[in-house]
Structures are given as C-alpha cells and as structure tokens.
Amino acid sequence: MIFRIFDCFILPNEGTKIGLEPMNKINKKILIVSSLLGAITIAIGAFGAHGLKSLVDGESLRTFETGVRYQMYHALALLALSFSKHLPAKSLLIVFRFFIFGILCFSGSIYLLAIQEVLPFSVKYLGPVTPIGGLLFIIGWVYLAYSVYKLKD
C-alpha cells in the first residue's frame, strides 16, 4: 500500500470520507505538479546554496536565489489552488498554465543567467525572457482574481 501523506483528503474512486468529495482530475493534476515543483525547488535551492558558492560571485548567487524564491512562491500558490472547489476547471487550467510558463521563463532564465560565467556557451539572449516570465505571473494572478470575482455569491 502506498504511504498517504494527506489521509484526510480523498483521491478519485475512494468514496467519501469525513464528508469530503473525491478530488477531480484537474485538481489532482495541479496537486501532483505543485508537489513535484516544490521538491524540485528545494533541490535547486540546495544546489544554489551549496554547489554554486565556489563557482559564481555573490551577485549571481543572489540572482539565483531570486529564481528559487519565485519558483517556490508559485509552487505553493498552485498547491493552494489544487484544493479549490469553487473555481471552474477552465479557470484553474488557465492560472496553472500561466504560473507554469511563468516559472519556466522567469526562474529558468534567471537560473541560466546566474550561472552564465560557468557555462560553455552564452545565455545573454535570455535577458528579455525574465520579464516575460514575470508578466506571465502577473497575468496568472490577475486572472485568478478575475475568476474569483466572477463567481456567483
């Protein structure tokens, strides 16, 4: 039997426990991805804290940490979003996609730009990608607010 971390939450096809309904596919997908993103973020952060100290300067290390921080913020936001019962699946997917692409563009470009001095190739062309990722984060948050606003009272 698989160890269940969240025993009080219901997974699909398990029936009802403690009055909770089964988790739908979209919420389950977001929960899985956000959990994996959290684990990956911890690994990347540990690499930055321990593996990069001797390879890059302090400014590059701080830049790398910014990427880790924003990745974790959005992994946690997705984790919270996965437990939403009231938002339509379409809204969840749209916010999910904006946050995932935001992580890839914002944090991904920051990681590469921060370690560019140890890379055998140039990544300076990624500079404009970082603000695009930030814009995707902002759009995701605004769309989330709009989706909540549109809910019927």
Backbone as a chain_set.jsonl record, in Angstrom:
{"seq": "MIFRIFDCFILPNEGTKIGLEPMNKINKKILIVSSLLGAITIAIGAFGAHGLKSLVDGESLRTFETGVRYQMYHALALLALSFSKHLPAKSLLIVFRFFIFGILCFSGSIYLLAIQEVLPFSVKYLGPVTPIGGLLFIIGWVYLAYSVYKLKD", "coords": {"N": [[0.844, -1.196, 0.0], [0.525, 2.198, -0.791], [2.114, 4.831, 0.914], [0.246, 7.347, 2.4], [0.265, 10.718, 2.489], [-1.59, 12.775, 2.889], [-3.992, 11.797, 4.422], [-6.545, 12.598, 5.093], [-7.622, 13.69, 2.827], [-9.481, 13.011, -0.091], [-8.913, 10.756, -2.675], [-9.52, 10.161, -6.175], [-12.124, 7.775, -6.867], [-12.23, 6.603, -4.34], [-14.367, 6.908, -2.712], [-16.388, 8.442, -0.132], [-15.071, 10.133, 2.647], [-15.059, 11.407, 5.847], [-16.912, 13.29, 5.029], [-15.921, 14.547, 2.725], [-15.596, 15.198, -0.778], [-14.655, 13.232, -3.695], [-11.495, 14.019, -5.262], [-11.227, 16.003, -8.149], [-10.029, 15.502, -11.582], [-8.493, 17.697, -12.609], [-7.779, 19.19, -10.317], [-6.315, 17.226, -9.001], [-4.199, 16.839, -10.8], [-2.982, 19.378, -10.674], [-2.241, 19.382, -7.973], [-0.363, 17.271, -7.909], [1.609, 18.222, -9.728], [2.335, 20.635, -8.446], [3.378, 19.662, -6.054], [5.59, 18.193, -6.969], [6.981, 20.3, -8.149], [7.598, 21.756, -5.841], [9.394, 19.98, -4.589], [11.427, 19.881, -6.536], [12.182, 22.542, -6.473], [13.292, 22.769, -3.918], [15.52, 21.116, -4.276], [16.906, 22.541, -6.303], [17.374, 24.91, -4.921], [19.04, 23.962, -2.866], [21.219, 23.146, -4.393], [21.998, 25.66, -5.324], [22.68, 26.935, -2.905], [24.725, 25.347, -1.881], [26.288, 24.207, -3.968], [26.926, 26.22, -5.783], [28.294, 28.274, -4.532], [31.132, 28.353, -4.628], [31.521, 28.682, -7.295], [30.299, 30.9, -8.557], [29.928, 34.524, -8.347], [28.852, 36.642, -5.554], [26.684, 38.309, -6.301], [25.577, 36.925, -8.488], [24.781, 34.634, -7.161], [22.782, 35.655, -5.451], [20.969, 36.448, -7.399], [20.291, 33.942, -8.459], [19.04, 32.867, -6.206], [16.755, 34.459, -6.157], [15.322, 33.462, -8.34], [14.783, 30.887, -7.334], [13.192, 31.542, -5.116], [10.893, 32.768, -6.298], [9.986, 30.62, -7.801], [9.271, 28.831, -5.769], [7.267, 30.335, -4.467], [5.256, 30.241, -6.401], [4.876, 27.51, -6.728], [3.776, 26.904, -4.249], [1.486, 28.495, -4.406], [0.146, 27.16, -6.46], [-0.249, 24.74, -5.16], [-2.099, 25.517, -3.151], [-4.147, 26.303, -4.873], [-4.882, 23.864, -5.935], [-6.668, 22.8, -4.146], [-8.991, 24.126, -4.476], [-12.439, 24.28, -4.653], [-14.361, 25.742, -5.834], [-13.691, 27.224, -8.1], [-14.046, 27.205, -11.636], [-13.004, 24.485, -13.775], [-11.782, 25.322, -16.141], [-10.798, 27.887, -15.489], [-8.975, 27.193, -13.473], [-7.129, 25.704, -14.981], [-6.166, 27.676, -16.742], [-4.902, 29.55, -15.01], [-3.044, 27.799, -13.884], [-1.476, 27.188, -16.16], [-0.413, 29.741, -16.828], [1.15, 30.187, -14.522], [2.959, 27.999, -14.61], [4.297, 28.403, -17.091], [5.292, 30.886, -16.471], [7.087, 30.235, -14.407], [8.902, 28.668, -15.861], [9.887, 30.567, -17.74], [10.627, 32.879, -16.149], [12.022, 31.956, -13.69], [13.588, 29.938, -14.862], [15.128, 31.317, -16.828], [16.501, 33.06, -15.138], [18.015, 31.27, -13.597], [19.809, 30.252, -15.526], [21.027, 32.635, -16.414], [22.268, 33.429, -14.052], [24.238, 31.525, -13.701], [25.848, 31.856, -15.886], [28.573, 32.476, -16.123], [29.909, 30.114, -15.711], [29.076, 28.493, -17.686], [29.608, 26.894, -20.855], [28.689, 28.255, -23.027], [27.014, 31.155, -24.368], [24.375, 32.867, -22.685], [23.188, 35.27, -22.726], [21.19, 36.224, -24.356], [18.882, 35.485, -23.113], [18.061, 37.415, -21.375], [15.762, 39.179, -21.962], [13.733, 37.328, -21.58], [13.202, 36.915, -18.913], [11.59, 39.137, -17.812], [9.297, 38.595, -19.305], [8.454, 36.195, -18.212], [7.858, 37.168, -15.647], [5.697, 38.808, -16.317], [3.892, 36.841, -17.134], [3.416, 35.621, -14.652], [2.1, 37.769, -13.356], [-0.175, 38.075, -14.989], [-1.359, 35.595, -14.533], [-2.017, 35.825, -11.768], [-3.796, 38.006, -11.863], [-5.778, 36.942, -13.51], [-6.656, 34.892, -11.858], [-7.774, 36.409, -9.744], [-9.811, 37.673, -11.198], [-11.339, 35.427, -11.932], [-12.266, 34.56, -9.451], [-13.743, 36.804, -8.746], [-15.786, 36.637, -10.64], [-17.31, 34.533, -9.701], [-20.437, 33.348, -8.559], [-22.263, 34.724, -5.859]], "CA": [[0.0, 0.0, 0.0], [1.283, 3.437, -0.9], [2.017, 5.726, 2.063], [-0.57, 8.507, 2.054], [0.606, 11.872, 3.303], [-2.798, 13.523, 3.216], [-5.01, 10.772, 4.611], [-7.88, 13.183, 5.217], [-8.116, 14.086, 1.518], [-9.999, 11.889, -0.856], [-8.427, 10.599, -4.041], [-10.601, 9.638, -7.012], [-12.582, 6.391, -6.758], [-12.111, 6.054, -2.997], [-15.573, 7.123, -1.944], [-16.403, 9.604, 0.737], [-14.515, 10.001, 3.979], [-15.176, 12.642, 6.617], [-17.754, 14.238, 4.322], [-15.256, 15.19, 1.593], [-15.859, 14.598, -2.082], [-13.44, 12.832, -4.42], [-10.768, 15.089, -5.939], [-11.387, 15.88, -9.599], [-8.786, 15.303, -12.34], [-7.708, 18.933, -12.733], [-7.203, 19.484, -9.009], [-5.307, 16.199, -8.724], [-3.051, 17.151, -11.654], [-2.313, 20.556, -10.118], [-1.617, 18.965, -6.71], [0.827, 16.47, -8.233], [2.63, 19.095, -10.323], [2.834, 21.575, -7.435], [4.209, 18.899, -5.116], [6.858, 17.924, -7.643], [7.67, 21.591, -8.268], [8.15, 22.057, -4.523], [10.574, 19.131, -4.395], [12.46, 20.347, -7.472], [12.643, 23.845, -5.99], [14.188, 22.509, -2.785], [16.776, 20.59, -4.835], [17.597, 23.64, -6.98], [17.837, 25.811, -3.872], [20.185, 23.34, -2.202], [22.329, 23.263, -5.334], [22.446, 27.051, -5.302], [23.285, 27.276, -1.62], [25.929, 24.556, -1.583], [27.109, 23.905, -5.136], [27.309, 27.387, -6.575], [29.068, 29.261, -3.761], [32.519, 28.443, -5.071], [31.574, 28.82, -8.752], [29.83, 32.197, -9.043], [30.072, 35.612, -7.374], [27.728, 36.875, -4.661], [25.554, 38.883, -7.042], [24.965, 35.833, -9.256], [24.136, 33.755, -6.189], [21.545, 36.333, -5.047], [20.072, 36.358, -8.552], [19.835, 32.558, -8.487], [18.095, 32.719, -5.09], [15.501, 35.102, -6.564], [14.621, 32.473, -9.161], [14.299, 29.824, -6.441], [12.123, 32.102, -4.293], [9.676, 32.919, -7.091], [9.504, 29.289, -8.159], [8.589, 28.273, -4.599], [6.015, 31.08, -4.269], [4.232, 29.785, -7.338], [4.579, 26.108, -6.405], [2.849, 26.954, -3.106], [0.216, 29.036, -4.909], [-0.509, 26.062, -7.177], [-0.679, 23.785, -4.14], [-3.348, 26.053, -2.603], [-5.131, 26.286, -5.952], [-5.327, 22.484, -6.164], [-7.741, 22.474, -3.209], [-10.137, 24.972, -4.776], [-13.633, 23.551, -5.085], [-15.337, 26.65, -6.404], [-13.295, 27.761, -9.398], [-14.259, 26.286, -12.761], [-11.808, 23.788, -14.255], [-11.141, 26.153, -17.17], [-10.041, 28.925, -14.793], [-7.838, 26.537, -12.82], [-6.14, 25.373, -16.011], [-5.554, 28.896, -17.274], [-3.97, 30.045, -13.993], [-1.993, 26.783, -13.823], [-0.578, 27.364, -17.317], [0.33, 30.994, -16.678], [2.166, 30.019, -13.486], [3.99, 27.054, -15.077], [5.125, 29.081, -18.092], [5.996, 31.937, -15.743], [8.228, 29.594, -13.734], [9.887, 28.293, -16.884], [10.52, 31.76, -18.32], [11.239, 33.741, -15.139], [13.043, 31.266, -12.897], [14.512, 29.238, -15.758], [16.107, 32.25, -17.402], [17.336, 33.566, -14.043], [18.999, 30.227, -13.256], [20.849, 30.217, -16.554], [21.778, 33.894, -16.395], [23.083, 33.479, -12.834], [25.402, 30.626, -13.822], [26.43, 32.023, -17.226], [30.039, 32.527, -16.103], [30.467, 28.754, -15.711], [28.553, 27.769, -18.848], [30.496, 26.975, -22.02], [28.007, 28.982, -24.102], [26.407, 32.409, -23.926], [22.932, 32.868, -22.462], [22.794, 36.68, -22.584], [19.958, 36.427, -25.11], [17.745, 35.163, -22.249], [17.708, 38.583, -20.565], [14.379, 39.624, -22.149], [12.779, 36.272, -21.23], [12.872, 37.032, -17.49], [10.388, 39.948, -17.588], [8.136, 37.922, -19.9], [8.014, 35.274, -17.158], [7.212, 37.979, -14.62], [4.405, 39.218, -16.856], [3.021, 35.661, -17.067], [2.993, 35.514, -13.25], [1.125, 38.826, -13.083], [-1.418, 37.725, -15.694], [-1.95, 34.475, -13.79], [-2.633, 36.339, -10.535], [-4.951, 38.84, -12.231], [-6.827, 36.048, -13.996], [-7.192, 34.221, -10.67], [-8.657, 37.378, -9.084], [-10.984, 37.835, -12.071], [-12.133, 34.194, -11.835], [-12.94, 34.587, -8.153], [-14.734, 37.881, -8.84], [-16.901, 36.189, -11.477], [-18.096, 33.51, -9.006], [-21.731, 33.807, -8.035], [-22.301, 34.713, -4.381]], "C": [[0.879, 1.244, 0.0], [1.037, 4.29, 0.349], [1.265, 6.98, 1.644], [-0.286, 9.647, 3.015], [-0.65, 12.597, 3.771], [-3.968, 12.552, 3.365], [-6.415, 11.348, 4.681], [-8.439, 13.639, 3.872], [-8.503, 12.846, 0.721], [-9.402, 11.895, -2.257], [-9.555, 9.997, -4.875], [-10.849, 8.157, -6.778], [-12.419, 5.788, -5.368], [-13.391, 6.198, -2.185], [-15.436, 8.312, -1.027], [-15.898, 9.249, 2.12], [-14.627, 11.355, 4.651], [-15.962, 13.705, 5.826], [-17.103, 14.948, 3.147], [-15.567, 14.441, 0.307], [-14.552, 14.152, -2.731], [-12.811, 14.027, -5.138], [-10.928, 14.909, -7.441], [-10.02, 15.827, -10.291], [-7.892, 16.54, -12.385], [-7.025, 19.255, -11.411], [-6.095, 18.487, -8.66], [-4.033, 16.473, -9.531], [-2.26, 18.327, -11.08], [-1.613, 20.209, -8.813], [-0.332, 18.182, -6.963], [1.944, 17.368, -8.769], [3.2, 20.054, -9.278], [3.71, 20.878, -6.41], [5.58, 18.604, -5.72], [7.668, 19.207, -7.822], [8.302, 22.003, -6.943], [9.419, 21.27, -4.264], [11.735, 19.584, -5.286], [13.045, 21.676, -6.994], [13.603, 23.684, -4.818], [15.542, 22.018, -3.298], [17.573, 21.702, -5.521], [18.156, 24.623, -5.96], [19.049, 25.265, -3.137], [21.418, 23.393, -3.099], [22.89, 24.673, -5.325], [23.189, 27.398, -4.033], [24.613, 26.569, -1.386], [26.855, 24.365, -2.777], [27.627, 25.117, -5.889], [28.222, 28.365, -5.844], [30.489, 29.442, -4.26], [32.647, 28.705, -6.58], [31.193, 30.209, -9.267], [29.999, 33.259, -7.953], [28.778, 35.796, -6.567], [26.491, 37.411, -5.35], [24.823, 37.803, -7.838], [24.225, 34.873, -8.335], [22.811, 34.364, -5.71], [20.511, 36.291, -6.182], [19.469, 34.961, -8.64], [18.783, 32.334, -7.399], [16.761, 33.371, -5.387], [14.677, 34.146, -7.417], [14.016, 31.365, -8.319], [13.093, 30.326, -5.643], [10.81, 32.211, -5.091], [9.122, 31.575, -7.559], [8.741, 28.688, -6.984], [7.283, 29.011, -4.323], [4.911, 30.502, -5.153], [3.93, 28.293, -7.202], [3.575, 26.058, -5.246], [1.487, 27.508, -3.526], [-0.554, 27.945, -5.661], [-1.009, 24.997, -6.211], [-2.008, 24.245, -3.537], [-4.47, 25.986, -3.641], [-5.697, 24.879, -6.171], [-6.469, 22.08, -5.242], [-8.989, 23.331, -3.422], [-11.292, 24.121, -5.284], [-14.567, 24.432, -5.906], [-14.965, 27.214, -7.768], [-13.563, 26.746, -10.496], [-12.925, 25.685, -13.235], [-11.055, 24.622, -15.29], [-10.274, 27.233, -16.52], [-8.807, 28.34, -14.109], [-6.734, 26.241, -13.825], [-5.435, 26.606, -16.56], [-4.534, 29.451, -16.29], [-2.776, 29.1, -13.882], [-0.981, 26.994, -14.95], [0.232, 28.654, -17.228], [1.449, 30.836, -15.641], [3.289, 29.082, -13.942], [4.893, 27.73, -16.107], [5.881, 30.253, -17.48], [7.226, 31.394, -15.033], [9.313, 29.262, -14.754], [10.627, 29.514, -17.421], [11.273, 32.576, -17.266], [12.371, 33.012, -14.414], [14.06, 30.569, -13.791], [15.561, 30.15, -16.355], [17.028, 32.811, -16.323], [18.401, 32.54, -13.667], [20.153, 30.238, -14.257], [21.681, 31.492, -16.586], [22.7, 33.979, -15.185], [24.335, 32.611, -12.942], [26.129, 30.783, -15.153], [27.951, 32.036, -17.221], [30.684, 31.139, -16.069], [29.962, 27.917, -16.886], [29.507, 27.925, -20.031], [29.88, 27.717, -23.21], [27.341, 30.216, -23.518], [24.896, 32.261, -23.755], [22.406, 34.297, -22.298], [21.485, 36.981, -23.313], [18.718, 36.137, -24.269], [17.298, 36.339, -21.383], [16.268, 39.044, -20.737], [13.327, 38.57, -21.756], [12.316, 36.413, -19.776], [11.645, 37.919, -17.261], [9.134, 39.36, -18.237], [7.567, 36.928, -18.882], [7.312, 36.009, -16.034], [5.832, 38.433, -15.053], [3.411, 38.044, -16.827], [2.534, 35.42, -15.642], [1.881, 36.521, -12.959], [-0.217, 38.506, -13.746], [-2.121, 36.572, -14.98], [-2.659, 34.931, -12.529], [-3.872, 37.172, -10.842], [-6.1, 37.96, -12.724], [-7.457, 35.281, -12.841], [-8.168, 35.155, -9.945], [-9.949, 37.57, -9.883], [-11.902, 36.616, -11.962], [-12.897, 34.136, -10.518], [-14.041, 35.651, -8.17], [-15.985, 37.423, -9.598], [-17.77, 35.103, -10.808], [-19.393, 34.125, -8.486], [-21.7, 33.706, -6.51], [-23.308, 33.717, -3.858]], "O": [[1.87, 1.311, 0.727], [-0.102, 4.45, 0.787], [1.609, 7.606, 0.642], [-0.565, 9.55, 4.21], [-0.747, 12.986, 4.935], [-4.844, 12.505, 2.501], [-7.381, 10.656, 4.36], [-9.627, 13.949, 3.783], [-7.905, 11.779, 0.863], [-9.392, 12.922, -2.936], [-10.461, 9.377, -4.318], [-9.923, 7.386, -6.526], [-12.467, 4.565, -5.228], [-13.485, 5.662, -1.081], [-14.49, 9.093, -1.131], [-16.246, 8.213, 2.686], [-14.301, 12.368, 4.032], [-15.686, 14.897, 5.956], [-17.694, 15.886, 2.612], [-15.772, 13.228, 0.301], [-13.476, 14.629, -2.369], [-13.517, 14.938, -5.57], [-10.785, 13.8, -7.955], [-8.988, 16.074, -9.667], [-6.676, 16.441, -12.218], [-5.832, 19.557, -11.382], [-5.067, 18.861, -8.096], [-2.924, 16.355, -9.009], [-1.032, 18.286, -11.008], [-0.507, 20.688, -8.562], [0.677, 18.412, -6.296], [3.086, 17.285, -8.317], [4.411, 20.265, -9.227], [4.693, 21.455, -5.945], [6.604, 18.752, -5.054], [8.89, 19.205, -7.668], [9.412, 22.536, -6.921], [10.407, 21.819, -3.777], [12.88, 19.657, -4.839], [14.25, 21.907, -7.096], [14.612, 24.384, -4.736], [16.588, 22.452, -2.814], [18.787, 21.794, -5.338], [19.275, 25.113, -6.11], [19.978, 26.008, -2.82], [22.526, 23.654, -2.629], [24.106, 24.867, -5.32], [24.213, 28.08, -4.074], [25.52, 27.126, -0.767], [28.076, 24.36, -2.619], [28.657, 25.042, -6.559], [28.861, 29.202, -6.482], [30.994, 30.563, -4.31], [33.749, 28.924, -7.082], [31.704, 30.649, -10.297], [30.19, 32.932, -6.782], [27.752, 35.185, -6.865], [25.372, 37.015, -5.023], [23.592, 37.77, -7.859], [23.163, 34.36, -8.689], [21.819, 33.646, -5.579], [19.318, 36.117, -5.934], [18.269, 34.815, -8.87], [17.761, 31.692, -7.639], [15.727, 32.891, -4.92], [13.465, 34.036, -7.232], [12.882, 30.947, -8.55], [12.093, 29.62, -5.511], [9.752, 31.798, -4.616], [7.908, 31.421, -7.697], [7.678, 28.098, -7.176], [6.285, 28.377, -3.977], [3.781, 30.302, -4.708], [2.825, 27.861, -7.532], [2.637, 25.262, -5.266], [0.452, 27.039, -3.052], [-1.77, 27.826, -5.509], [-2.074, 24.416, -6.422], [-2.943, 23.452, -3.423], [-5.608, 25.649, -3.313], [-6.859, 24.727, -6.548], [-7.172, 21.11, -5.527], [-9.932, 23.266, -2.634], [-11.139, 23.341, -6.224], [-15.458, 23.931, -6.592], [-15.844, 27.639, -8.518], [-13.33, 25.552, -10.307], [-11.867, 26.302, -13.108], [-9.824, 24.624, -15.309], [-9.146, 27.467, -16.952], [-7.724, 28.923, -14.163], [-5.557, 26.491, -13.565], [-4.231, 26.572, -16.814], [-3.419, 29.79, -16.685], [-1.632, 29.547, -13.795], [0.227, 26.98, -14.717], [1.428, 28.659, -17.52], [2.568, 31.299, -15.861], [4.459, 29.358, -13.678], [6.117, 27.642, -16.011], [6.984, 30.579, -17.918], [8.286, 32.019, -15.054], [10.492, 29.54, -14.536], [11.852, 29.498, -17.543], [12.435, 32.926, -17.472], [13.534, 33.404, -14.511], [15.259, 30.602, -13.514], [16.744, 29.81, -16.39], [18.216, 33.015, -16.572], [19.558, 32.897, -13.443], [21.322, 30.234, -13.874], [22.898, 31.44, -16.765], [23.793, 34.539, -15.276], [25.368, 32.923, -12.349], [26.942, 29.932, -15.514], [28.569, 31.648, -18.212], [31.871, 31.001, -16.364], [30.373, 26.77, -17.059], [30.14, 28.969, -20.189], [30.488, 27.794, -24.278], [27.131, 30.304, -22.308], [24.225, 31.62, -24.564], [21.305, 34.501, -21.788], [20.754, 37.894, -22.926], [17.611, 36.503, -24.664], [16.261, 36.26, -20.725], [15.595, 39.283, -19.735], [12.15, 38.903, -21.617], [11.18, 36.073, -19.446], [10.723, 37.489, -16.567], [8.025, 39.603, -17.764], [6.351, 36.831, -18.712], [6.295, 35.543, -15.52], [4.898, 38.443, -14.251], [2.231, 38.234, -16.531], [1.376, 35.057, -15.436], [0.849, 36.17, -12.387], [-1.27, 38.652, -13.126], [-3.344, 36.578, -14.842], [-3.77, 34.485, -12.242], [-4.886, 37.053, -10.154], [-7.26, 38.206, -12.394], [-8.665, 35.045, -12.842], [-9.266, 34.737, -9.576], [-11.04, 37.623, -9.315], [-13.123, 36.769, -11.905], [-14.05, 33.706, -10.483], [-15.14, 35.421, -7.665], [-17.104, 37.783, -9.235], [-18.853, 34.794, -11.305], [-19.425, 35.27, -8.036], [-21.185, 32.742, -5.945], [-23.468, 33.579, -2.646]]}, "num_chains": 1, "name": "protein.A"}
